[in-house]
Amino acid sequence: MKNIPIRTLAAAAALAACGLAQAGEVEVLHWWTSGGEAKAAAALKATMQAKGHTWKDFAVAGGGGDSAMTVLKSRVVSGNAPAAAQIKGPALQEWAAEGVLANIDDVAKAENWDAVLPKAVADVMKYKGNYIAAPVNVHRVNWLWANPAAFKKAGAKVPTTWDEFFVAAEALKKAGIIPVAHGGQNWQDFTTFESVALGVGGTEFYRKALVQLDPATLNSPTMEKVLTTFKRVKGYTDKNAPGRDWNLATAMVIKGEAGMQLMGDWAKGEFVAAGKVPGKDFVCAPAPGTAQAFTFNIDSFAMFKLKNAENTKAQKALAAAIMSPDFQEVFNLNKGSIPVRLGMNMDKFDDCAKQSAKDFVATSKNGGLVPSIAHGMAVAPAIEGAIKDVVSQYWNSDKMSAKDAMTRIAAAAKAQ
């Protein structure tokens, strides 16, 4: 795919040749097709149309973006890339290395992105020091969701450490409540695993093991403790967990059938949609032992090289619009995430979002802001997939020891 010439859509090119194109067209590939997400995408479309540009929606539903990436690859290979595409984490670097992404430093400088983005986030959006993507939002992954009525019935308190977690789980079990709502899918297993790794090992351990893939840390006694703790969580899930979707697990907590769930802040949307109020009907708390840390999952739009000058102008306007305070507010109120810009007014956001924003700012200063490995932010996709498979095999096996899992994870970390 290296240095593939990009040609714009024939229709737009024809208009430009005739001198009729007063403004550009932005074709945007994304997979925001569910209710809140679709509203958020519509807000961006309206912003672009207000600037006089034409928005061409290129929505590909399903597979958490897997289907969209397949379509995108074929478009880029044929020299017909969209203006922007929803790509995130290390995958941005992989696309940039192919020479197909545009440098948008001029927009970033004009809009002062280096000052309004935490360095840990800005670094993900750059390739060789140049911005090639615009971040849209921040999801916090290391959340624990709890049903206070279930906890009251069990005489338990919402845990802040892993020791407290197992005490609470035992009390919920005795009260006839499923302690932990879980969906046995590999990404859900991995989401739980990274929260355990962060809570048991701490930020420095997490960074060395799951971001830098340091062999000594992956084979350390701390990693063995992480794996043992992780497997212990499984004993408090129910027998129907395998294959369950995450939102159905959240519904168990909403109904009080289960006491708690370890899941990112997209779970909040399910509680709110069910008419539940944060702090009253449900509790959002950092996963045990992770109050001083924040695992981030950031959606972003990569900007592709275009030949048509008007379309390039429209593309730059899109990048600026994505990072504007107005759009950051509207989009994130709809999506359940928080703005990626620092210093935003959070008055319209709920208590969980306010807590998330406060912790986002604090961890961006104290070094506790780390990328989520489970959600494509920390390592190359091939390595992420290999480690994820080992973690699920260990979760589902009665025969694999923590030491065996550790050896396999260290081997998977070398996968290319």
Short mmCIF file of C-alpha atoms in Angstrom, two decimals:
data_model
loop_
_atom_site.label_atom_id
_atom_site.label_comp_id
_atom_site.label_asym_id
_atom_site.label_seq_id
_atom_site.Cartn_x
_atom_site.Cartn_y
_atom_site.Cartn_z
CA MET A 1 0.00 0.00 0.00
CA LYS A 2 3.06 2.31 0.14
CA ASN A 3 2.77 5.77 -1.45
CA ILE A 4 -0.42 4.96 -3.32
CA PRO A 5 -1.68 7.91 -5.35
CA ILE A 6 -5.03 9.09 -3.99
CA ARG A 7 -7.68 10.29 -6.39
CA THR A 8 -10.81 12.08 -5.33
CA LEU A 9 -14.29 11.01 -6.25
CA ALA A 10 -14.97 11.45 -9.93
CA ALA A 11 -18.04 13.58 -9.39
CA ALA A 12 -16.25 16.05 -7.12
CA ALA A 13 -13.29 16.21 -9.49
CA ALA A 14 -15.59 16.92 -12.44
CA LEU A 15 -17.28 19.75 -10.55
CA ALA A 16 -13.92 21.25 -9.64
CA ALA A 17 -12.77 21.04 -13.25
CA CYS A 18 -15.86 22.95 -14.32
CA GLY A 19 -15.09 25.59 -11.71
CA LEU A 20 -18.43 24.94 -10.00
CA ALA A 21 -17.09 23.72 -6.65
CA GLN A 22 -17.46 26.65 -4.28
CA ALA A 23 -16.80 24.41 -1.31
CA GLY A 24 -15.41 20.97 -0.76
CA GLU A 25 -16.84 17.58 -0.05
CA VAL A 26 -15.80 15.48 2.92
CA GLU A 27 -16.44 11.79 2.72
CA VAL A 28 -16.22 10.31 6.22
CA LEU A 29 -15.93 6.62 7.02
CA HIS A 30 -17.24 5.65 10.47
CA TRP A 31 -19.26 2.97 12.24
CA TRP A 32 -21.42 5.17 14.45
CA THR A 33 -24.80 3.74 13.55
CA SER A 34 -26.46 3.14 16.95
CA GLY A 35 -28.82 5.73 18.51
CA GLY A 36 -26.52 8.03 20.50
CA GLU A 37 -23.64 7.54 18.08
CA ALA A 38 -25.78 8.39 15.04
CA LYS A 39 -26.94 11.60 16.76
CA ALA A 40 -23.32 12.49 17.46
CA ALA A 41 -22.33 11.91 13.81
CA ALA A 42 -25.29 14.03 12.69
CA ALA A 43 -23.97 16.92 14.81
CA LEU A 44 -20.65 16.81 12.95
CA LYS A 45 -22.45 16.68 9.60
CA ALA A 46 -24.52 19.75 10.56
CA THR A 47 -21.36 21.63 11.57
CA MET A 48 -19.74 20.93 8.20
CA GLN A 49 -22.85 21.87 6.23
CA ALA A 50 -23.05 25.16 8.16
CA LYS A 51 -19.55 25.92 6.85
CA GLY A 52 -20.83 25.36 3.30
CA HIS A 53 -19.20 21.98 2.73
CA THR A 54 -20.87 18.81 1.49
CA TRP A 55 -20.87 15.82 3.84
CA LYS A 56 -20.82 12.37 2.28
CA ASP A 57 -21.63 9.73 4.86
CA PHE A 58 -19.68 6.49 4.53
CA ALA A 59 -21.07 4.46 7.45
CA VAL A 60 -20.18 0.79 7.71
CA ALA A 61 -22.03 -0.97 10.54
CA GLY A 62 -20.93 -3.98 12.52
CA GLY A 63 -17.90 -5.68 13.98
CA GLY A 64 -16.68 -2.76 16.09
CA GLY A 65 -15.08 -1.33 12.98
CA ASP A 66 -13.65 -4.58 11.54
CA SER A 67 -15.97 -4.43 8.52
CA ALA A 68 -15.17 -0.74 8.05
CA MET A 69 -11.42 -1.42 7.98
CA THR A 70 -11.86 -4.08 5.28
CA VAL A 71 -13.78 -1.61 3.10
CA LEU A 72 -11.25 1.15 3.80
CA LYS A 73 -8.28 -0.99 2.75
CA SER A 74 -9.90 -1.79 -0.60
CA ARG A 75 -10.70 1.90 -1.17
CA VAL A 76 -7.14 3.04 -0.39
CA VAL A 77 -5.58 0.32 -2.52
CA SER A 78 -7.74 1.42 -5.46
CA GLY A 79 -6.57 5.02 -4.95
CA ASN A 80 -9.97 6.25 -3.78
CA ALA A 81 -9.55 7.06 -0.09
CA PRO A 82 -12.21 9.03 1.83
CA ALA A 83 -11.24 12.39 3.36
CA ALA A 84 -11.39 10.95 6.87
CA ALA A 85 -11.80 7.55 8.49
CA GLN A 86 -12.38 6.40 12.04
CA ILE A 87 -9.05 4.80 13.02
CA LYS A 88 -7.47 4.66 16.46
CA GLY A 89 -4.38 3.86 18.49
CA PRO A 90 -1.31 2.16 17.00
CA ALA A 91 -3.33 1.41 13.83
CA LEU A 92 -2.91 5.15 13.06
CA GLN A 93 0.86 4.67 12.96
CA GLU A 94 0.48 1.68 10.66
CA TRP A 95 -1.58 3.69 8.16
CA ALA A 96 0.77 6.67 8.40
CA ALA A 97 3.76 4.42 7.66
CA GLU A 98 2.08 3.53 4.35
CA GLY A 99 2.39 7.16 3.29
CA VAL A 100 -1.35 7.67 2.73
CA LEU A 101 -2.22 10.05 5.63
CA ALA A 102 -2.16 13.84 5.42
CA ASN A 103 -0.11 16.13 7.69
CA ILE A 104 -2.58 18.42 9.53
CA ASP A 105 -0.03 20.34 11.63
CA ASP A 106 -1.29 23.66 10.21
CA VAL A 107 -4.75 23.03 11.72
CA ALA A 108 -3.26 21.78 15.01
CA LYS A 109 -1.03 24.86 15.35
CA ALA A 110 -3.83 27.30 14.48
CA GLU A 111 -6.15 25.61 17.01
CA ASN A 112 -3.40 25.13 19.65
CA TRP A 113 -3.89 21.35 19.99
CA ASP A 114 -0.60 20.82 21.86
CA ALA A 115 -1.90 23.02 24.68
CA VAL A 116 -5.43 21.56 24.91
CA LEU A 117 -4.54 17.85 24.62
CA PRO A 118 -2.65 15.81 27.25
CA LYS A 119 0.73 14.75 25.83
CA ALA A 120 -0.20 11.04 26.17
CA VAL A 121 -3.15 11.69 23.83
CA ALA A 122 -1.37 14.05 21.41
CA ASP A 123 1.39 11.46 20.92
CA VAL A 124 -1.16 8.89 19.69
CA MET A 125 -2.45 11.41 17.10
CA LYS A 126 1.03 12.07 15.66
CA TYR A 127 3.35 10.21 13.33
CA LYS A 128 7.02 11.22 13.45
CA GLY A 129 6.00 14.37 15.33
CA ASN A 130 3.26 15.48 12.90
CA TYR A 131 -0.50 15.36 13.54
CA ILE A 132 -2.23 12.91 11.18
CA ALA A 133 -5.54 12.50 13.08
CA ALA A 134 -8.06 14.45 15.15
CA PRO A 135 -9.29 12.93 18.45
CA VAL A 136 -13.03 12.99 19.13
CA ASN A 137 -13.56 11.74 22.67
CA VAL A 138 -12.22 9.81 25.63
CA HIS A 139 -13.75 6.67 27.04
CA ARG A 140 -12.49 5.55 30.45
CA VAL A 141 -12.19 1.77 30.52
CA ASN A 142 -11.32 1.11 34.19
CA TRP A 143 -14.80 1.55 35.68
CA LEU A 144 -16.74 -0.61 38.12
CA TRP A 145 -20.55 -0.33 37.84
CA ALA A 146 -22.62 -1.33 40.86
CA ASN A 147 -26.26 -1.60 41.90
CA PRO A 148 -26.57 0.06 45.34
CA ALA A 149 -29.84 -1.76 46.17
CA ALA A 150 -28.14 -5.13 45.59
CA PHE A 151 -25.22 -4.06 47.78
CA LYS A 152 -27.60 -2.90 50.52
CA LYS A 153 -29.43 -6.24 50.41
CA ALA A 154 -26.10 -8.06 50.76
CA GLY A 155 -24.85 -5.71 53.50
CA ALA A 156 -21.78 -5.01 51.38
CA LYS A 157 -19.89 -1.88 50.37
CA VAL A 158 -18.69 -0.92 46.90
CA PRO A 159 -15.04 -2.06 46.79
CA THR A 160 -12.01 0.18 46.35
CA THR A 161 -9.39 -2.62 46.54
CA TRP A 162 -9.29 -6.19 45.19
CA ASP A 163 -9.43 -7.59 48.73
CA GLU A 164 -12.64 -5.61 49.29
CA PHE A 165 -13.91 -6.78 45.88
CA PHE A 166 -13.82 -10.44 46.93
CA VAL A 167 -15.40 -9.67 50.33
CA ALA A 168 -18.26 -7.88 48.53
CA ALA A 169 -18.55 -10.67 45.94
CA GLU A 170 -18.88 -13.28 48.70
CA ALA A 171 -21.58 -11.21 50.47
CA LEU A 172 -23.54 -10.77 47.21
CA LYS A 173 -23.30 -14.50 46.52
CA LYS A 174 -24.66 -15.33 50.00
CA ALA A 175 -27.57 -12.93 49.37
CA GLY A 176 -28.50 -14.88 46.23
CA ILE A 177 -27.24 -12.18 43.84
CA ILE A 178 -24.80 -12.92 40.99
CA PRO A 179 -21.71 -10.99 42.18
CA VAL A 180 -20.20 -10.13 38.79
CA ALA A 181 -22.10 -9.62 35.52
CA HIS A 182 -19.81 -10.71 32.71
CA GLY A 183 -20.05 -11.53 29.04
CA GLY A 184 -17.69 -14.34 28.11
CA GLN A 185 -16.31 -12.78 24.92
CA ASN A 186 -12.57 -12.35 24.47
CA TRP A 187 -12.62 -8.53 24.49
CA GLN A 188 -14.70 -8.53 27.70
CA ASP A 189 -12.29 -10.99 29.34
CA PHE A 190 -9.44 -8.70 28.25
CA THR A 191 -11.21 -5.58 29.60
CA THR A 192 -11.49 -7.27 33.01
CA PHE A 193 -7.88 -8.46 32.79
CA GLU A 194 -6.44 -4.99 32.16
CA SER A 195 -8.38 -3.51 35.10
CA VAL A 196 -7.03 -6.28 37.35
CA ALA A 197 -3.48 -5.69 36.01
CA LEU A 198 -3.78 -1.96 36.70
CA GLY A 199 -5.32 -2.43 40.17
CA VAL A 200 -2.99 -5.19 41.37
CA GLY A 201 0.23 -4.06 39.68
CA GLY A 202 -0.14 -0.28 39.53
CA THR A 203 0.49 2.15 36.68
CA GLU A 204 4.22 1.52 36.26
CA PHE A 205 3.72 -2.24 36.09
CA TYR A 206 0.84 -1.80 33.62
CA ARG A 207 2.90 0.46 31.38
CA LYS A 208 5.94 -1.84 31.37
CA ALA A 209 3.95 -5.06 30.92
CA LEU A 210 1.09 -4.11 28.62
CA VAL A 211 2.36 -1.06 26.71
CA GLN A 212 6.12 -1.61 26.48
CA LEU A 213 5.76 -5.44 26.57
CA ASP A 214 8.87 -5.72 28.76
CA PRO A 215 9.78 -9.46 29.00
CA ALA A 216 11.01 -9.29 32.61
CA THR A 217 7.75 -7.62 33.76
CA LEU A 218 5.60 -10.07 31.77
CA ASN A 219 7.37 -12.93 33.59
CA SER A 220 7.37 -11.31 37.05
CA PRO A 221 5.78 -12.45 40.34
CA THR A 222 3.47 -9.41 40.01
CA MET A 223 2.14 -10.75 36.71
CA GLU A 224 1.52 -14.11 38.36
CA LYS A 225 -0.46 -12.35 41.11
CA VAL A 226 -2.43 -10.41 38.46
CA LEU A 227 -3.36 -13.64 36.65
CA THR A 228 -4.32 -15.42 39.87
CA THR A 229 -6.55 -12.49 40.93
CA PHE A 230 -8.09 -12.30 37.43
CA LYS A 231 -8.99 -16.02 37.49
CA ARG A 232 -10.51 -15.63 40.95
CA VAL A 233 -13.00 -13.08 39.53
CA LYS A 234 -14.38 -15.78 37.22
CA GLY A 235 -15.62 -17.77 40.20
CA TYR A 236 -18.14 -14.98 40.89
CA THR A 237 -19.66 -14.89 37.39
CA ASP A 238 -22.65 -17.04 36.41
CA LYS A 239 -22.74 -20.16 34.26
CA ASN A 240 -24.60 -18.34 31.47
CA ALA A 241 -21.80 -15.78 30.97
CA PRO A 242 -20.15 -17.39 27.89
CA GLY A 243 -21.05 -15.52 24.70
CA ARG A 244 -23.22 -12.92 26.47
CA ASP A 245 -23.10 -9.40 24.97
CA TRP A 246 -21.74 -6.67 27.27
CA ASN A 247 -25.02 -4.70 27.28
CA LEU A 248 -26.94 -7.78 28.49
CA ALA A 249 -24.44 -8.06 31.35
CA THR A 250 -25.08 -4.37 32.14
CA ALA A 251 -28.84 -5.10 32.12
CA MET A 252 -28.28 -7.69 34.88
CA VAL A 253 -26.79 -4.95 37.09
CA ILE A 254 -29.60 -2.53 36.16
CA LYS A 255 -32.23 -5.10 37.23
CA GLY A 256 -30.37 -6.07 40.41
CA GLU A 257 -29.83 -9.65 39.21
CA ALA A 258 -26.09 -8.94 39.48
CA GLY A 259 -24.21 -6.66 41.85
CA MET A 260 -21.41 -5.27 39.69
CA GLN A 261 -19.73 -5.17 36.30
CA LEU A 262 -16.22 -4.21 35.15
CA MET A 263 -16.73 -2.28 31.90
CA GLY A 264 -15.87 0.98 30.14
CA ASP A 265 -18.07 4.06 30.39
CA TRP A 266 -20.19 3.09 27.37
CA ALA A 267 -22.07 0.98 29.97
CA LYS A 268 -23.40 4.23 31.43
CA GLY A 269 -25.52 4.72 28.31
CA GLU A 270 -27.45 1.56 29.18
CA PHE A 271 -28.22 2.76 32.72
CA VAL A 272 -29.29 6.20 31.48
CA ALA A 273 -31.43 4.71 28.69
CA ALA A 274 -33.20 2.64 31.37
CA GLY A 275 -34.04 5.88 33.22
CA LYS A 276 -31.50 5.31 36.00
CA VAL A 277 -29.74 8.17 37.79
CA PRO A 278 -26.02 8.04 38.66
CA GLY A 279 -25.33 8.13 42.39
CA LYS A 280 -28.90 7.03 43.18
CA ASP A 281 -29.81 3.99 41.07
CA PHE A 282 -26.27 3.01 40.11
CA VAL A 283 -22.73 3.69 41.21
CA CYS A 284 -19.76 4.39 38.93
CA ALA A 285 -16.43 3.90 40.68
CA PRO A 286 -12.87 3.32 39.47
CA ALA A 287 -12.11 -0.41 39.21
CA PRO A 288 -10.55 -1.66 42.48
CA GLY A 289 -7.10 -0.22 43.13
CA THR A 290 -7.22 2.12 40.10
CA ALA A 291 -8.48 5.41 41.55
CA GLN A 292 -5.20 7.16 40.66
CA ALA A 293 -5.14 5.78 37.11
CA PHE A 294 -7.14 6.12 33.90
CA THR A 295 -7.10 3.64 31.00
CA PHE A 296 -8.15 5.56 27.90
CA ASN A 297 -9.89 4.48 24.72
CA ILE A 298 -10.02 7.32 22.19
CA ASP A 299 -11.95 7.51 18.94
CA SER A 300 -10.18 9.55 16.28
CA PHE A 301 -10.38 10.42 12.61
CA ALA A 302 -7.33 9.87 10.42
CA MET A 303 -7.06 12.34 7.55
CA PHE A 304 -6.12 10.87 4.17
CA LYS A 305 -4.11 12.62 1.44
CA LEU A 306 -6.40 14.22 -1.16
CA LYS A 307 -5.57 15.83 -4.50
CA ASN A 308 -8.55 18.18 -4.86
CA ALA A 309 -7.75 21.56 -3.24
CA GLU A 310 -11.35 22.37 -2.21
CA ASN A 311 -11.78 18.93 -0.65
CA THR A 312 -8.51 19.40 1.23
CA LYS A 313 -9.85 22.70 2.62
CA ALA A 314 -13.04 20.92 3.69
CA GLN A 315 -10.95 18.19 5.31
CA LYS A 316 -9.02 20.79 7.35
CA ALA A 317 -12.31 22.41 8.37
CA LEU A 318 -13.48 18.96 9.52
CA ALA A 319 -10.35 18.49 11.67
CA ALA A 320 -10.87 21.91 13.28
CA ALA A 321 -14.59 21.22 13.85
CA ILE A 322 -13.90 17.87 15.56
CA MET A 323 -11.69 19.56 18.15
CA SER A 324 -13.94 22.63 18.67
CA PRO A 325 -15.40 23.01 22.19
CA ASP A 326 -18.99 23.12 20.85
CA PHE A 327 -18.68 19.85 18.97
CA GLN A 328 -16.77 18.16 21.79
CA GLU A 329 -19.66 18.98 24.13
CA VAL A 330 -22.53 17.92 21.84
CA PHE A 331 -20.81 14.76 20.63
CA ASN A 332 -19.81 13.50 24.06
CA LEU A 333 -23.16 14.25 25.68
CA ASN A 334 -24.64 11.90 23.05
CA LYS A 335 -21.89 9.27 23.13
CA GLY A 336 -21.52 8.85 26.91
CA SER A 337 -17.80 9.63 26.73
CA ILE A 338 -16.03 12.84 27.81
CA PRO A 339 -14.35 15.59 25.77
CA VAL A 340 -10.72 14.97 24.87
CA ARG A 341 -9.97 18.71 25.22
CA LEU A 342 -8.70 19.81 28.62
CA GLY A 343 -10.42 22.73 30.35
CA MET A 344 -13.94 22.03 29.03
CA ASN A 345 -17.04 23.24 30.88
CA MET A 346 -18.68 20.05 32.24
CA ASP A 347 -21.87 21.64 33.63
CA LYS A 348 -24.18 19.74 31.24
CA PHE A 349 -22.56 16.36 31.99
CA ASP A 350 -23.67 13.85 34.63
CA ASP A 351 -21.76 12.95 37.80
CA CYS A 352 -19.97 9.95 36.25
CA ALA A 353 -18.70 12.09 33.36
CA LYS A 354 -17.63 14.86 35.76
CA GLN A 355 -15.67 12.31 37.85
CA SER A 356 -14.14 10.90 34.66
CA ALA A 357 -13.10 14.37 33.43
CA LYS A 358 -11.61 15.26 36.82
CA ASP A 359 -9.59 12.01 36.87
CA PHE A 360 -8.57 12.49 33.21
CA VAL A 361 -7.02 15.87 34.06
CA ALA A 362 -5.39 14.59 37.28
CA THR A 363 -3.87 11.49 35.65
CA SER A 364 -2.61 13.53 32.67
CA LYS A 365 -0.48 15.38 35.23
CA ASN A 366 0.53 12.53 37.59
CA GLY A 367 1.49 9.92 34.97
CA GLY A 368 -1.54 7.73 35.64
CA LEU A 369 -3.03 8.20 32.14
CA VAL A 370 -2.38 4.96 30.23
CA PRO A 371 -3.67 3.48 26.95
CA SER A 372 -6.12 0.57 27.05
CA ILE A 373 -4.57 -2.59 25.59
CA ALA A 374 -8.00 -4.25 25.42
CA HIS A 375 -9.38 -1.47 23.22
CA GLY A 376 -6.68 -1.06 20.62
CA MET A 377 -4.77 1.85 22.15
CA ALA A 378 -1.54 0.31 23.47
CA VAL A 379 0.08 -2.16 21.08
CA ALA A 380 -0.02 -3.22 17.42
CA PRO A 381 -3.25 -5.07 16.47
CA ALA A 382 -1.46 -8.43 15.82
CA ILE A 383 0.12 -8.45 19.29
CA GLU A 384 -3.09 -7.30 20.98
CA GLY A 385 -4.97 -10.18 19.32
CA ALA A 386 -2.36 -12.75 20.33
CA ILE A 387 -2.33 -11.67 24.01
CA LYS A 388 -6.14 -11.40 24.07
CA ASP A 389 -6.42 -15.03 22.89
CA VAL A 390 -4.12 -16.29 25.67
CA VAL A 391 -6.02 -14.31 28.32
CA SER A 392 -9.35 -15.85 27.24
CA GLN A 393 -7.88 -19.36 27.02
CA TYR A 394 -6.64 -18.97 30.59
CA TRP A 395 -9.99 -17.55 31.78
CA ASN A 396 -11.83 -20.51 30.26
CA SER A 397 -9.39 -23.30 31.17
CA ASP A 398 -9.35 -25.32 34.37
CA LYS A 399 -5.95 -26.76 33.49
CA MET A 400 -3.81 -23.74 32.53
CA SER A 401 -1.84 -22.40 35.52
CA ALA A 402 -1.02 -18.71 36.06
CA LYS A 403 2.63 -19.57 35.28
CA ASP A 404 1.63 -21.25 31.99
CA ALA A 405 -0.48 -18.22 31.06
CA MET A 406 2.40 -15.91 31.90
CA THR A 407 4.79 -17.82 29.60
CA ARG A 408 2.23 -17.78 26.78
CA ILE A 409 1.52 -14.05 27.19
CA ALA A 410 5.25 -13.29 27.01
CA ALA A 411 5.47 -15.36 23.81
CA ALA A 412 2.37 -13.66 22.37
CA ALA A 413 3.96 -10.26 23.06
CA LYS A 414 6.53 -11.11 20.40
CA ALA A 415 3.88 -11.92 17.76
CA GLN A 416 4.20 -9.94 14.54
#
